[in-house]
Amino acid sequence: NAFLPGARRWEPHDRALSVNQPSNRRRHVIQSTQHITPLAFPFIEIEEAWALIRAYVSPLMPTTIPFQESLGHVLAEDVRAEEPLPPFRAAVVDGYALRAEDRDAWREVVGEQRVGRATEAEVGPGEAMWVATGAPVPPGADAVVEVERTEEQGTRIRPLYTPTPGLNIRPVGYDIAAGEQVLHKGQRIDPAALGILASVNALHVRVYPRPRVGVLSTGDEVVEPGHPLRPGQIRDSNRYTLLAAVQTAGGIPVDLGTRPDEVEALEDALEQGLRETDMVITCGGVSMGNRDYMKDILAQWGTIHFGRLRVKPGKPATFATVAGKPVFALPGNPVSALVAFYLYVLPALHILAGDTTWVHPQVRVKLAHPIHREPGRVEFQRARLRREGGVLWAEVTGKQASSRLLSMVSADALIRLEADWEEIPAGTEVPAILLNPERIFQLTGGLP
Ligand code: AMP
Ligand code: MG
């Protein structure tokens, strides 16, 4: 560890992993006076934090799954079509297959070519065959005339115009050529891509797994909702917020429970998280308190890549890797925890899921009102956006205290205020990280 010489590393095959052998568990006796406080870490800027996350998080090992289960996964391979689509010349309309060279002359209807059947008879000069949309065009015919654009007389028909060769016929391979690459590695499988997999008969696909993300709440004061509060206690909201945020981002949330500020209890939960999940998020216990142990544990078990950020909220947010798995130890204040999730955990989650080019969705907005703030750190305030005169206006969601989760409820964006800004006039243009990009499109009817 760059910051903490002598720190021991936690290994994946460490006996500490074996829960059946409690006697083998590593025990740390940490004196409160020997804490690693956030002061032990250099202040880093948010761009540096993002770079460290990109440097130390990599996609999970791809797996092969049935295509039916692949929605939302990122492809770990290119997909090619072996066969052409359509595999035969297909009629595009319901009508008559005929020869264009006969122009608009009368034709004798010699039969019907149904969908899903092989072609049999040939269409000769002066002949036509009834075809349905999607049916193979019989040999000899080189055009299909819409039934509603023909005239009928007994067993004969006549086009009301002069058809051209190829009219209303999809040639072999029109939609997908044989051997064509239809999907590429790194692409997220959406409903249309799923349909492509079906049509090219890609029964199994190699994808990055959905990351399993453990969420652990910590704190002596934190209790489960449903219990009456004893003096000094508060209910655990972060665990629910973070589990939901993981799920919304396409991860598989794994509830690691709530633990008191005790090294052994925290280690047990972290160990379980590292064993059962691909990434662990903890909240609480990363500040300057005597019983804030998370940084100590992470420094001993793995490597802390950052532990102090020049960012508000979430200054003590910590990013570590333990045996190659990312661990984010977020502050306990509900807004700090959720903002830090959006800023740091979300990019990591997307990288794990194989989407290495993901960036925060961002637009530029204008402040609807002036903001007076304390300079020093880049700050992300929560804002509602509205559109007026072709401009997206940001209005902050009331008091921006990091304890006040209500400031996140129905927030559309995190607006970025630069470190040295103090008096910010209304109308100032600022970047806004969108928390729910879909809503912005509803608001604007598509952005300029
Ligand atoms: P900490 O980061 O542990 O110093 O906690 C900072 C603040 O967040 C304290 O006021 C805690 O009571 C509060 N807090 C910590 N964990 C949670 C949680 N899981 N849910 C709601 N509030 C919490
Ligand atoms: Mg705490």
XYZ file of N, CA and C in Angstrom, residues 21-271:
753
model
N -13.893 -22.454 10.303
C -12.739 -22.579 11.188
C -12.505 -21.259 11.905
N -13.379 -20.970 12.836
C -13.276 -19.669 13.495
C -11.909 -19.460 14.148
N -11.278 -20.553 14.522
C -9.989 -20.395 15.184
C -8.929 -19.846 14.224
N -9.197 -20.016 12.923
C -8.231 -19.527 11.947
C -8.444 -18.067 11.568
N -9.515 -17.499 12.067
C -9.797 -16.135 11.649
C -8.734 -15.182 12.160
N -8.430 -14.277 11.284
C -7.462 -13.259 11.664
C -8.131 -12.294 12.645
N -7.453 -11.978 13.668
C -7.981 -11.026 14.644
C -7.110 -9.791 14.643
N -7.722 -8.680 14.549
C -6.944 -7.452 14.615
C -7.251 -6.767 15.926
N -6.236 -6.468 16.648
C -6.458 -5.664 17.848
C -6.024 -4.259 17.478
N -6.987 -3.417 17.282
C -6.658 -2.070 16.847
C -6.945 -1.100 17.986
N -5.914 -0.476 18.439
C -6.075 0.531 19.485
C -6.681 1.773 18.844
N -7.562 2.411 19.589
C -8.215 3.578 19.004
C -7.206 4.663 18.643
N -6.095 4.685 19.343
C -5.102 5.730 19.078
C -4.286 5.430 17.822
N -4.398 4.186 17.295
C -3.592 3.839 16.121
C -4.387 3.906 14.831
N -5.510 4.588 14.875
C -6.335 4.675 13.681
C -5.626 5.284 12.504
N -6.002 4.765 11.327
C -5.684 5.502 10.124
C -6.832 6.480 9.983
N -6.588 7.732 10.113
C -7.672 8.689 9.901
C -7.629 9.117 8.450
N -8.698 9.731 7.969
C -8.675 10.233 6.598
C -7.487 11.156 6.367
N -6.958 11.738 7.430
C -5.817 12.658 7.279
C -4.577 11.932 6.775
N -4.574 10.607 6.909
C -3.422 9.837 6.448
C -3.392 9.740 4.927
N -4.457 10.165 4.282
C -4.533 10.041 2.825
C -4.417 11.396 2.172
N -3.724 11.464 1.031
C -3.652 12.747 0.332
C -5.025 13.102 -0.218
N -5.319 14.388 -0.224
C -6.549 14.869 -0.842
C -6.464 14.614 -2.334
N -7.456 14.010 -2.922
C -7.403 13.911 -4.383
C -8.647 14.525 -5.003
N -8.487 14.939 -6.256
C -9.583 15.567 -6.996
C -10.456 14.474 -7.610
N -11.659 14.853 -8.001
C -12.596 13.837 -8.481
C -12.105 13.161 -9.770
N -11.454 13.915 -10.646
C -10.970 13.316 -11.893
C -9.961 12.209 -11.592
N -9.127 12.458 -10.565
C -8.130 11.482 -10.175
C -8.827 10.231 -9.597
N -9.902 10.472 -8.852
C -10.653 9.343 -8.292
C -11.210 8.483 -9.422
N -11.783 9.138 -10.435
C -12.331 8.377 -11.569
C -11.230 7.603 -12.288
N -10.057 8.228 -12.425
C -8.937 7.547 -13.091
C -8.494 6.325 -12.278
N -8.477 6.446 -10.965
C -8.073 5.303 -10.126
C -9.079 4.163 -10.239
N -10.354 4.533 -10.308
C -11.386 3.497 -10.446
C -11.205 2.773 -11.781
N -10.982 3.552 -12.849
C -10.767 2.922 -14.163
C -9.513 2.051 -14.156
N -8.515 2.480 -13.389
C -7.255 1.732 -13.377
C -7.367 0.425 -12.593
N -8.173 0.412 -11.555
C -8.170 -0.755 -10.659
C -9.418 -1.632 -10.736
N -10.357 -1.272 -11.582
C -11.537 -2.134 -11.728
C -11.538 -2.661 -13.150
N -11.730 -3.949 -13.301
C -11.812 -4.496 -14.659
C -13.012 -5.436 -14.766
N -13.439 -5.709 -15.995
C -14.650 -6.519 -16.183
C -14.527 -7.904 -15.550
N -15.646 -8.412 -15.105
C -15.704 -9.761 -14.534
C -15.417 -10.778 -15.634
N -15.096 -11.985 -15.207
C -14.827 -13.076 -16.152
C -16.123 -13.393 -16.922
N -16.050 -13.365 -18.255
C -17.269 -13.649 -19.021
C -17.790 -15.065 -18.783
N -19.081 -15.232 -18.979
C -19.676 -16.562 -18.873
C -20.603 -16.755 -20.076
N -20.946 -17.997 -20.326
C -21.838 -18.295 -21.444
C -23.221 -18.604 -20.894
N -24.220 -17.920 -21.420
C -25.584 -18.114 -20.919
C -26.542 -18.275 -22.095
N -27.720 -18.868 -21.840
C -28.731 -18.943 -22.905
C -29.140 -17.531 -23.321
N -29.321 -17.327 -24.621
C -29.603 -15.967 -25.096
C -30.862 -15.395 -24.452
N -31.802 -16.275 -24.095
C -33.055 -15.798 -23.508
C -32.832 -15.044 -22.198
N -31.707 -15.307 -21.543
C -31.432 -14.674 -20.239
C -30.478 -13.494 -20.367
N -30.202 -13.078 -21.599
C -29.084 -12.144 -21.768
C -29.466 -10.666 -21.729
N -30.744 -10.359 -21.625
C -31.166 -8.952 -21.622
C -30.401 -8.143 -20.566
N -29.858 -7.017 -20.967
C -29.160 -6.135 -20.022
C -27.695 -6.490 -19.818
N -27.286 -7.662 -20.252
C -25.877 -8.036 -20.136
C -25.066 -7.351 -21.229
N -23.762 -7.238 -21.003
C -22.866 -6.707 -22.024
C -22.194 -7.894 -22.718
N -22.189 -7.876 -24.027
C -21.598 -8.976 -24.794
C -20.087 -9.023 -24.611
N -19.563 -10.230 -24.428
C -18.111 -10.418 -24.305
C -17.536 -10.979 -25.598
N -18.335 -11.051 -26.638
C -17.867 -11.556 -27.944
C -18.653 -10.865 -29.052
N -18.055 -10.874 -30.244
C -18.796 -10.425 -31.421
C -19.755 -11.543 -31.820
N -20.888 -11.174 -32.364
C -21.827 -12.197 -32.839
C -21.976 -12.048 -34.345
N -21.793 -13.158 -35.049
C -21.943 -13.189 -36.504
C -23.132 -14.044 -36.884
N -23.706 -13.718 -38.013
C -24.781 -14.555 -38.549
C -24.148 -15.597 -39.450
N -24.509 -16.850 -39.247
C -23.978 -17.871 -40.151
C -24.801 -17.950 -41.428
N -26.108 -17.754 -41.256
C -26.999 -17.875 -42.411
C -27.570 -16.510 -42.779
N -27.985 -16.370 -44.040
C -28.583 -15.092 -44.442
C -30.009 -14.961 -43.910
N -30.467 -13.732 -43.765
C -31.857 -13.463 -43.403
C -32.402 -12.415 -44.353
N -33.484 -12.642 -45.096
C -34.183 -13.921 -45.149
C -33.343 -14.964 -45.892
N -33.598 -16.249 -45.577
C -32.828 -17.315 -46.223
C -33.351 -17.612 -47.635
N -34.443 -17.008 -48.010
C -35.029 -17.207 -49.353
C -35.531 -15.849 -49.816
N -35.818 -15.726 -51.123
C -36.422 -14.476 -51.618
C -37.827 -14.401 -51.039
N -38.110 -13.335 -50.287
C -39.391 -13.295 -49.581
C -40.283 -12.178 -50.103
N -41.575 -12.483 -50.186
C -42.540 -11.460 -50.597
C -42.723 -10.457 -49.461
N -42.797 -9.181 -49.799
C -42.929 -8.115 -48.805
C -44.395 -7.732 -48.608
N -45.243 -8.118 -49.561
C -46.670 -7.758 -49.483
C -47.510 -8.998 -49.817
N -48.791 -8.892 -49.549
C -49.744 -9.908 -50.017
C -50.134 -9.525 -51.444
N -50.004 -10.453 -52.377
C -50.329 -10.095 -53.763
C -49.991 -11.209 -54.724
N -49.537 -10.821 -55.916
C -49.254 -11.807 -56.947
C -47.792 -11.752 -57.364
N -47.172 -12.949 -57.313
C -45.804 -13.072 -57.825
C -45.917 -13.276 -59.335
N -45.157 -12.500 -60.084
C -45.273 -12.567 -61.547
C -43.971 -12.133 -62.191
N -43.990 -12.082 -63.528
C -42.781 -11.688 -64.249
C -42.948 -10.248 -64.715
N -41.964 -9.397 -64.352
C -42.064 -7.967 -64.690
C -42.124 -7.759 -66.192
N -41.467 -8.660 -66.953
C -41.393 -8.487 -68.421
C -42.781 -8.500 -69.075
N -43.792 -9.090 -68.395
C -45.147 -9.103 -68.963
C -45.861 -7.766 -68.782
N -45.176 -6.811 -68.160
C -45.693 -5.442 -67.970
C -47.070 -5.468 -67.322
N -48.071 -4.774 -67.907
C -49.377 -4.734 -67.229
C -50.413 -5.630 -67.914
N -49.888 -6.671 -68.599
C -50.800 -7.588 -69.302
C -51.553 -8.490 -68.314
N -52.606 -9.112 -68.773
C -53.360 -10.078 -67.968
C -52.528 -11.322 -67.744
N -52.663 -11.927 -66.501
C -51.961 -13.182 -66.196
C -52.958 -14.203 -65.681
N -52.657 -15.426 -65.953
C -53.447 -16.543 -65.433
C -52.908 -16.885 -64.043
N -53.808 -16.939 -63.037
C -53.355 -17.296 -61.687
C -53.232 -18.816 -61.611
N -51.996 -19.301 -61.390
C -51.765 -20.743 -61.497
C -51.668 -21.446 -60.146
N -51.780 -20.684 -59.061
C -51.713 -21.354 -57.753
C -51.409 -20.385 -56.636
N -51.035 -20.955 -55.507
C -50.791 -20.143 -54.315
C -49.496 -20.608 -53.657
N -48.668 -19.669 -53.285
C -47.461 -20.003 -52.524
C -47.681 -19.541 -51.091
N -47.816 -20.518 -50.172
C -48.082 -20.152 -48.772
C -46.783 -19.887 -48.025
N -46.920 -19.185 -46.901
C -45.734 -18.954 -46.057
C -45.326 -20.267 -45.416
N -44.048 -20.393 -45.150
C -43.561 -21.565 -44.421
C -43.465 -22.818 -45.252
N -43.669 -22.694 -46.563
C -43.586 -23.872 -47.443
C -42.502 -23.655 -48.484
N -41.915 -24.769 -48.915
C -40.946 -24.681 -50.012
C -41.684 -24.326 -51.301
N -40.973 -23.684 -52.229
C -41.603 -23.374 -53.516
C -41.686 -24.646 -54.344
N -42.714 -24.717 -55.167
C -42.834 -25.888 -56.045
C -42.840 -25.445 -57.501
N -44.038 -25.075 -57.975
C -44.163 -24.727 -59.398
C -43.434 -23.432 -59.732
N -43.047 -23.324 -60.960
C -42.421 -22.112 -61.471
C -43.494 -21.199 -62.052
N -43.256 -19.898 -62.000
C -44.180 -18.955 -62.627
C -43.677 -18.676 -64.043
N -44.473 -19.080 -65.012
C -44.051 -18.906 -66.412
C -44.549 -17.583 -66.981
N -44.175 -17.275 -68.225
C -44.684 -16.055 -68.880
C -46.205 -16.078 -68.914
N -46.828 -14.934 -68.664
C -48.285 -14.849 -68.677
C -48.942 -15.480 -67.471
N -48.147 -15.827 -66.444
C -48.722 -16.464 -65.246
C -48.465 -15.614 -64.009
N -49.265 -15.874 -62.975
C -49.061 -15.224 -61.673
C -49.383 -16.243 -60.598
N -48.769 -16.060 -59.425
C -49.089 -16.938 -58.302
C -49.373 -16.098 -57.076
N -50.447 -16.451 -56.395
C -50.820 -15.737 -55.171
C -49.756 -15.993 -54.100
N -49.235 -14.929 -53.467
C -48.281 -15.098 -52.362
C -48.710 -14.230 -51.178
N -48.368 -14.702 -49.990
C -48.628 -13.915 -48.787
C -47.319 -13.278 -48.331
N -47.418 -12.226 -47.525
C -46.225 -11.564 -46.976
C -45.374 -12.586 -46.238
N -44.094 -12.650 -46.577
C -43.192 -13.591 -45.900
C -43.063 -14.915 -46.614
N -43.853 -15.125 -47.674
C -43.759 -16.385 -48.421
C -42.573 -16.312 -49.376
N -41.968 -17.468 -49.673
C -40.907 -17.467 -50.680
C -41.506 -17.143 -52.049
N -40.788 -16.341 -52.805
C -41.247 -15.997 -54.153
C -40.890 -17.158 -55.075
N -41.866 -17.703 -55.795
C -41.602 -18.889 -56.620
C -40.602 -18.581 -57.732
N -39.848 -19.606 -58.153
C -38.903 -19.376 -59.241
C -39.626 -18.898 -60.490
N -38.948 -18.106 -61.258
C -39.568 -17.553 -62.468
C -40.120 -16.169 -62.236
N -40.713 -15.963 -61.034
C -41.275 -14.639 -60.734
C -40.152 -13.707 -60.305
N -40.242 -12.438 -60.689
C -39.237 -11.469 -60.240
C -39.865 -10.200 -59.688
N -41.182 -10.239 -59.465
C -41.849 -9.087 -58.855
C -43.107 -9.576 -58.148
N -43.532 -8.804 -57.138
C -44.790 -9.111 -56.455
C -45.628 -7.843 -56.473
N -46.844 -7.960 -57.004
C -47.727 -6.793 -57.085
C -48.774 -6.894 -55.986
N -48.949 -5.812 -55.254
C -49.902 -5.763 -54.147
C -51.293 -6.116 -54.668
N -52.000 -6.947 -53.928
C -53.322 -7.379 -54.391
C -54.229 -6.181 -54.608
N -54.084 -5.157 -53.773
C -54.971 -4.000 -53.898
C -54.627 -3.131 -55.114
N -53.529 -3.472 -55.782
C -53.176 -2.712 -56.984
C -53.286 -3.608 -58.227
N -54.209 -4.572 -58.128
C -54.474 -5.422 -59.294
C -55.966 -5.402 -59.603
N -56.270 -5.845 -60.799
C -57.647 -5.975 -61.260
C -57.876 -7.469 -61.441
N -59.079 -7.952 -61.140
C -59.328 -9.381 -61.175
C -60.470 -9.676 -62.136
N -60.322 -10.763 -62.855
C -61.401 -11.162 -63.774
C -61.353 -12.675 -63.857
N -62.286 -13.346 -63.151
C -62.289 -14.807 -63.123
C -60.992 -15.335 -62.568
N -60.252 -16.113 -63.343
C -58.996 -16.694 -62.865
C -57.806 -15.865 -63.323
N -58.105 -14.649 -63.815
C -57.016 -13.832 -64.321
C -56.863 -12.544 -63.503
N -55.631 -12.056 -63.447
C -55.383 -10.761 -62.799
C -54.487 -9.932 -63.698
N -54.489 -8.607 -63.379
C -53.684 -7.685 -64.178
C -53.201 -6.575 -63.240
N -51.893 -6.284 -63.239
C -51.444 -5.162 -62.395
C -51.970 -3.842 -62.941
N -52.245 -2.911 -62.029
C -52.748 -1.600 -62.453
C -51.601 -0.661 -62.822
N -50.398 -1.199 -62.801
C -49.221 -0.401 -63.205
C -48.176 -1.367 -63.736
N -47.084 -0.854 -64.230
C -46.038 -1.718 -64.781
C -45.003 -2.023 -63.705
N -44.944 -3.263 -63.265
C -43.982 -3.592 -62.199
C -42.551 -3.630 -62.736
N -41.613 -3.351 -61.830
C -40.190 -3.414 -62.198
C -39.579 -4.654 -61.552
N -38.517 -5.208 -62.129
C -37.904 -6.411 -61.544
C -37.447 -6.142 -60.106
N -37.721 -7.099 -59.230
C -37.308 -6.975 -57.814
C -38.355 -6.313 -56.950
N -39.425 -5.831 -57.573
C -40.453 -5.105 -56.832
C -41.049 -5.957 -55.706
N -41.070 -5.414 -54.504
C -41.689 -6.057 -53.324
C -41.113 -7.429 -52.989
N -39.833 -7.578 -53.309
C -39.144 -8.821 -52.953
C -37.935 -8.477 -52.089
N -37.808 -9.133 -50.939
C -36.581 -9.018 -50.156
C -35.642 -10.103 -50.635
N -34.504 -9.744 -51.241
C -33.589 -10.789 -51.705
C -32.970 -11.544 -50.536
N -32.397 -12.691 -50.809
C -31.691 -13.488 -49.795
C -30.645 -12.597 -49.125
N -30.647 -12.578 -47.774
C -29.636 -11.815 -47.042
C -29.895 -10.322 -47.018
N -31.109 -9.900 -47.390
C -31.409 -8.461 -47.425
C -31.245 -7.822 -46.046
N -31.771 -8.483 -45.003
C -31.697 -7.917 -43.642
C -30.358 -8.228 -42.981
N -29.930 -9.465 -43.138
C -28.639 -9.878 -42.576
C -27.945 -10.764 -43.604
N -26.719 -10.383 -43.981
C -25.970 -11.194 -44.942
C -25.324 -12.369 -44.218
N -25.113 -13.481 -44.937
C -24.414 -14.618 -44.331
C -23.015 -14.169 -43.940
N -22.617 -14.465 -42.697
C -21.275 -14.094 -42.242
C -21.173 -12.682 -41.691
N -22.246 -11.926 -41.782
C -22.213 -10.532 -41.301
C -22.088 -10.472 -39.776
N -21.284 -9.520 -39.293
C -21.238 -9.303 -37.842
C -22.451 -8.471 -37.456
N -23.272 -9.009 -36.564
C -24.519 -8.320 -36.231
C -24.450 -7.598 -34.888
N -23.677 -8.131 -33.952
C -23.534 -7.483 -32.646
C -22.056 -7.509 -32.297
N -21.635 -6.552 -31.492
C -20.208 -6.524 -31.183
C -19.943 -6.563 -29.682
N -18.763 -7.036 -29.381
C -18.291 -7.105 -28.003
C -18.430 -5.735 -27.351
N -18.901 -5.716 -26.119
C -19.040 -4.439 -25.408
C -20.416 -3.826 -25.554
N -21.228 -4.406 -26.435
C -22.575 -3.884 -26.663
C -23.521 -4.421 -25.588
N -24.403 -3.569 -25.080
C -25.361 -4.027 -24.079
C -26.568 -4.613 -24.804
N -27.039 -5.741 -24.351
C -28.132 -6.417 -25.051
C -29.456 -5.781 -24.660
N -30.075 -5.137 -25.656
C -31.384 -4.523 -25.472
C -32.423 -5.428 -26.144
N -33.688 -5.083 -26.072
C -34.698 -5.981 -26.652
C -34.440 -6.306 -28.123
N -34.025 -5.324 -28.914
C -33.785 -5.588 -30.332
C -32.597 -6.542 -30.509
N -31.535 -6.334 -29.733
C -30.364 -7.210 -29.843
C -30.733 -8.640 -29.458
N -31.616 -8.765 -28.461
C -32.074 -10.093 -28.056
C -32.772 -10.784 -29.236
N -33.581 -10.018 -29.958
C -34.261 -10.556 -31.132
C -33.266 -10.955 -32.225
N -32.205 -10.165 -32.372
C -31.160 -10.510 -33.358
C -30.520 -11.852 -32.977
N -30.248 -12.027 -31.674
C -29.660 -13.300 -31.232
C -30.563 -14.459 -31.617
N -31.869 -14.254 -31.422
C -32.821 -15.310 -31.783
C -32.789 -15.547 -33.292
N -32.792 -14.472 -34.078
C -32.905 -14.689 -35.523
C -31.637 -15.290 -36.105
N -30.479 -15.072 -35.497
C -29.273 -15.710 -36.046
C -28.963 -17.023 -35.326
N -29.901 -17.454 -34.498
C -29.780 -18.749 -33.829
C -28.560 -18.819 -32.897
N -28.237 -17.686 -32.271
C -27.136 -17.675 -31.299
C -27.715 -18.145 -29.961
N -27.798 -19.451 -29.806
C -28.517 -20.014 -28.659
C -27.835 -19.686 -27.340
N -26.527 -19.631 -27.375
C -25.764 -19.270 -26.176
C -24.858 -18.096 -26.516
N -24.740 -17.191 -25.577
C -23.878 -16.036 -25.824
C -22.916 -15.849 -24.666
N -21.755 -15.322 -25.013
C -20.755 -15.037 -24.005
C -20.940 -13.596 -23.553
N -21.231 -13.444 -22.273
C -21.513 -12.111 -21.730
C -20.731 -11.917 -20.436
N -20.653 -10.674 -20.023
C -20.134 -10.398 -18.687
C -21.280 -10.593 -17.713
N -20.996 -11.239 -16.584
C -22.087 -11.450 -15.633
C -22.559 -10.118 -15.053
N -23.780 -10.111 -14.588
C -24.274 -8.987 -13.805
C -23.505 -8.984 -12.489
N -22.884 -7.884 -12.106
C -22.099 -7.909 -10.867
C -22.990 -8.114 -9.634
N -22.514 -8.980 -8.761
C -23.176 -9.135 -7.463
C -22.527 -8.129 -6.525
N -23.336 -7.300 -5.932
C -22.795 -6.206 -5.116
C -23.340 -6.289 -3.693
N -22.432 -6.479 -2.757
C -22.821 -6.562 -1.353
C -22.948 -5.176 -0.735
N -23.936 -5.005 0.110
C -24.138 -3.716 0.789
C -24.188 -3.954 2.293
N -23.289 -3.282 2.995
C -23.170 -3.430 4.445
C -23.337 -2.073 5.122
N -24.237 -2.018 6.091
C -24.364 -0.814 6.906
C -23.588 -1.008 8.185
N -22.961 0.055 8.645
C -22.235 -0.058 9.902
C -22.623 1.082 10.827
N -22.511 0.830 12.100
C -22.762 1.880 13.088
C -23.482 1.342 14.312
N -22.958 1.691 15.490
C -23.573 1.249 16.747
C -24.993 1.782 16.914
N -25.266 2.916 16.239
C -26.559 3.584 16.440
C -27.607 3.139 15.433
N -27.182 2.351 14.451
C -28.054 2.081 13.302
C -28.901 0.835 13.570
N -30.221 0.975 13.485
C -31.094 -0.185 13.714
C -32.016 -0.397 12.521
N -32.493 -1.605 12.436
C -33.360 -2.031 11.346
C -34.730 -1.335 11.469
N -35.290 -0.860 10.371
C -36.656 -0.328 10.423
C -37.600 -1.390 10.999
N -38.613 -0.944 11.733
C -39.530 -1.891 12.354
C -39.276 -2.026 13.844
N -38.076 -1.644 14.266
C -37.780 -1.690 15.697
C -38.019 -0.310 16.293
N -38.534 -0.285 17.540
C -38.663 1.018 18.188
C -37.266 1.591 18.429
N -37.145 2.900 18.333
C -35.837 3.519 18.521
C -35.559 3.730 20.002
N -34.450 3.204 20.479
C -34.005 3.531 21.830
C -33.225 4.840 21.743
N -32.981 5.461 22.896
C -32.290 6.750 22.850
C -30.982 6.650 22.070
N -30.754 7.613 21.191
C -29.502 7.671 20.435
C -29.504 6.862 19.156
N -30.567 6.122 18.923
C -30.570 5.266 17.727
C -31.240 5.950 16.533
N -30.851 5.530 15.342
C -31.551 5.954 14.125
C -31.782 4.727 13.260
N -32.729 4.857 12.343
C -33.014 3.700 11.493
C -32.056 3.667 10.306
N -31.772 2.464 9.894
C -30.885 2.242 8.751
C -31.635 2.588 7.466
N -31.247 3.652 6.831
C -31.841 3.939 5.520
C -30.848 3.633 4.397
N -29.577 3.788 4.687
C -28.570 3.659 3.622
C -28.575 2.299 2.937
N -28.758 1.266 3.740
C -28.677 -0.070 3.163
C -29.758 -0.243 2.105
N -30.934 0.311 2.398
C -32.044 0.182 1.448
C -31.810 1.064 0.222
N -31.321 2.268 0.479
C -30.998 3.164 -0.637
C -29.970 2.510 -1.560
N -28.913 1.990 -0.965
C -27.806 1.464 -1.772
C -28.180 0.163 -2.472
N -28.926 -0.702 -1.784
C -29.373 -1.938 -2.441
C -30.247 -1.597 -3.650
N -31.105 -0.601 -3.466
C -31.986 -0.197 -4.569
C -31.182 0.434 -5.698
N -30.174 1.216 -5.335
C -29.344 1.863 -6.357
C -28.580 0.820 -7.168
N -28.104 -0.220 -6.487
C -27.409 -1.322 -7.181
C -28.357 -1.979 -8.178
N -29.554 -2.249 -7.709
C -30.536 -2.924 -8.563
C -30.900 -2.060 -9.770
N -31.121 -0.780 -9.523
C -31.472 0.140 -10.605
C -30.371 0.189 -11.657
N -29.121 0.031 -11.209
C -27.992 0.117 -12.141
C -27.719 -1.215 -12.835
N -28.543 -2.225 -12.587
C -28.376 -3.497 -13.282
C -27.520 -4.505 -12.534
N -27.112 -4.171 -11.304
C -26.353 -5.123 -10.493
C -27.294 -6.026 -9.712
N -26.726 -7.067 -9.116
C -27.522 -7.944 -8.253
C -27.199 -7.559 -6.812
N -28.173 -6.960 -6.111
C -27.892 -6.517 -4.753
C -27.840 -7.691 -3.784
N -26.856 -7.666 -2.901
C -26.731 -8.702 -1.875
C -26.667 -7.998 -0.517
N -27.639 -8.305 0.307
C -27.769 -7.624 1.595
C -26.813 -8.237 2.613
N -25.857 -7.455 3.073
C -24.894 -7.961 4.058
C -25.257 -7.536 5.476
N -26.404 -6.897 5.625
C -26.884 -6.576 6.965
C -26.278 -5.317 7.550
N -26.538 -5.158 8.842
C -26.054 -3.995 9.591
C -25.170 -4.503 10.715
N -24.009 -3.904 10.879
C -23.095 -4.337 11.939
C -22.716 -3.165 12.817
N -22.457 -3.458 14.091
C -21.986 -2.402 14.995
C -20.541 -2.022 14.665
N -20.092 -0.935 15.259
C -18.712 -0.476 15.046
C -17.753 -1.326 15.871
N -17.631 -2.589 15.493
C -16.698 -3.478 16.175
C -15.895 -4.212 15.109
N -14.597 -4.217 15.286
C -13.710 -4.739 14.241
C -14.115 -6.144 13.812
N -14.347 -6.988 14.811
C -14.635 -8.382 14.487
C -15.930 -8.522 13.682
N -16.953 -7.791 14.097
C -18.237 -7.858 13.398
C -18.091 -7.326 11.973
N -17.333 -6.262 11.835
C -17.145 -5.671 10.506
C -16.342 -6.612 9.621
N -15.324 -7.221 10.199
C -14.499 -8.158 9.424
C -15.319 -9.351 8.956
N -16.163 -9.854 9.837
C -17.011 -10.991 9.461
C -17.881 -10.642 8.259
N -18.497 -9.470 8.336
C -19.414 -9.083 7.264
C -18.649 -8.821 5.968
N -17.501 -8.195 6.088
C -16.691 -7.902 4.904
C -16.203 -9.197 4.255
N -15.802 -10.115 5.107
C -15.339 -11.423 4.634
C -16.454 -12.134 3.873
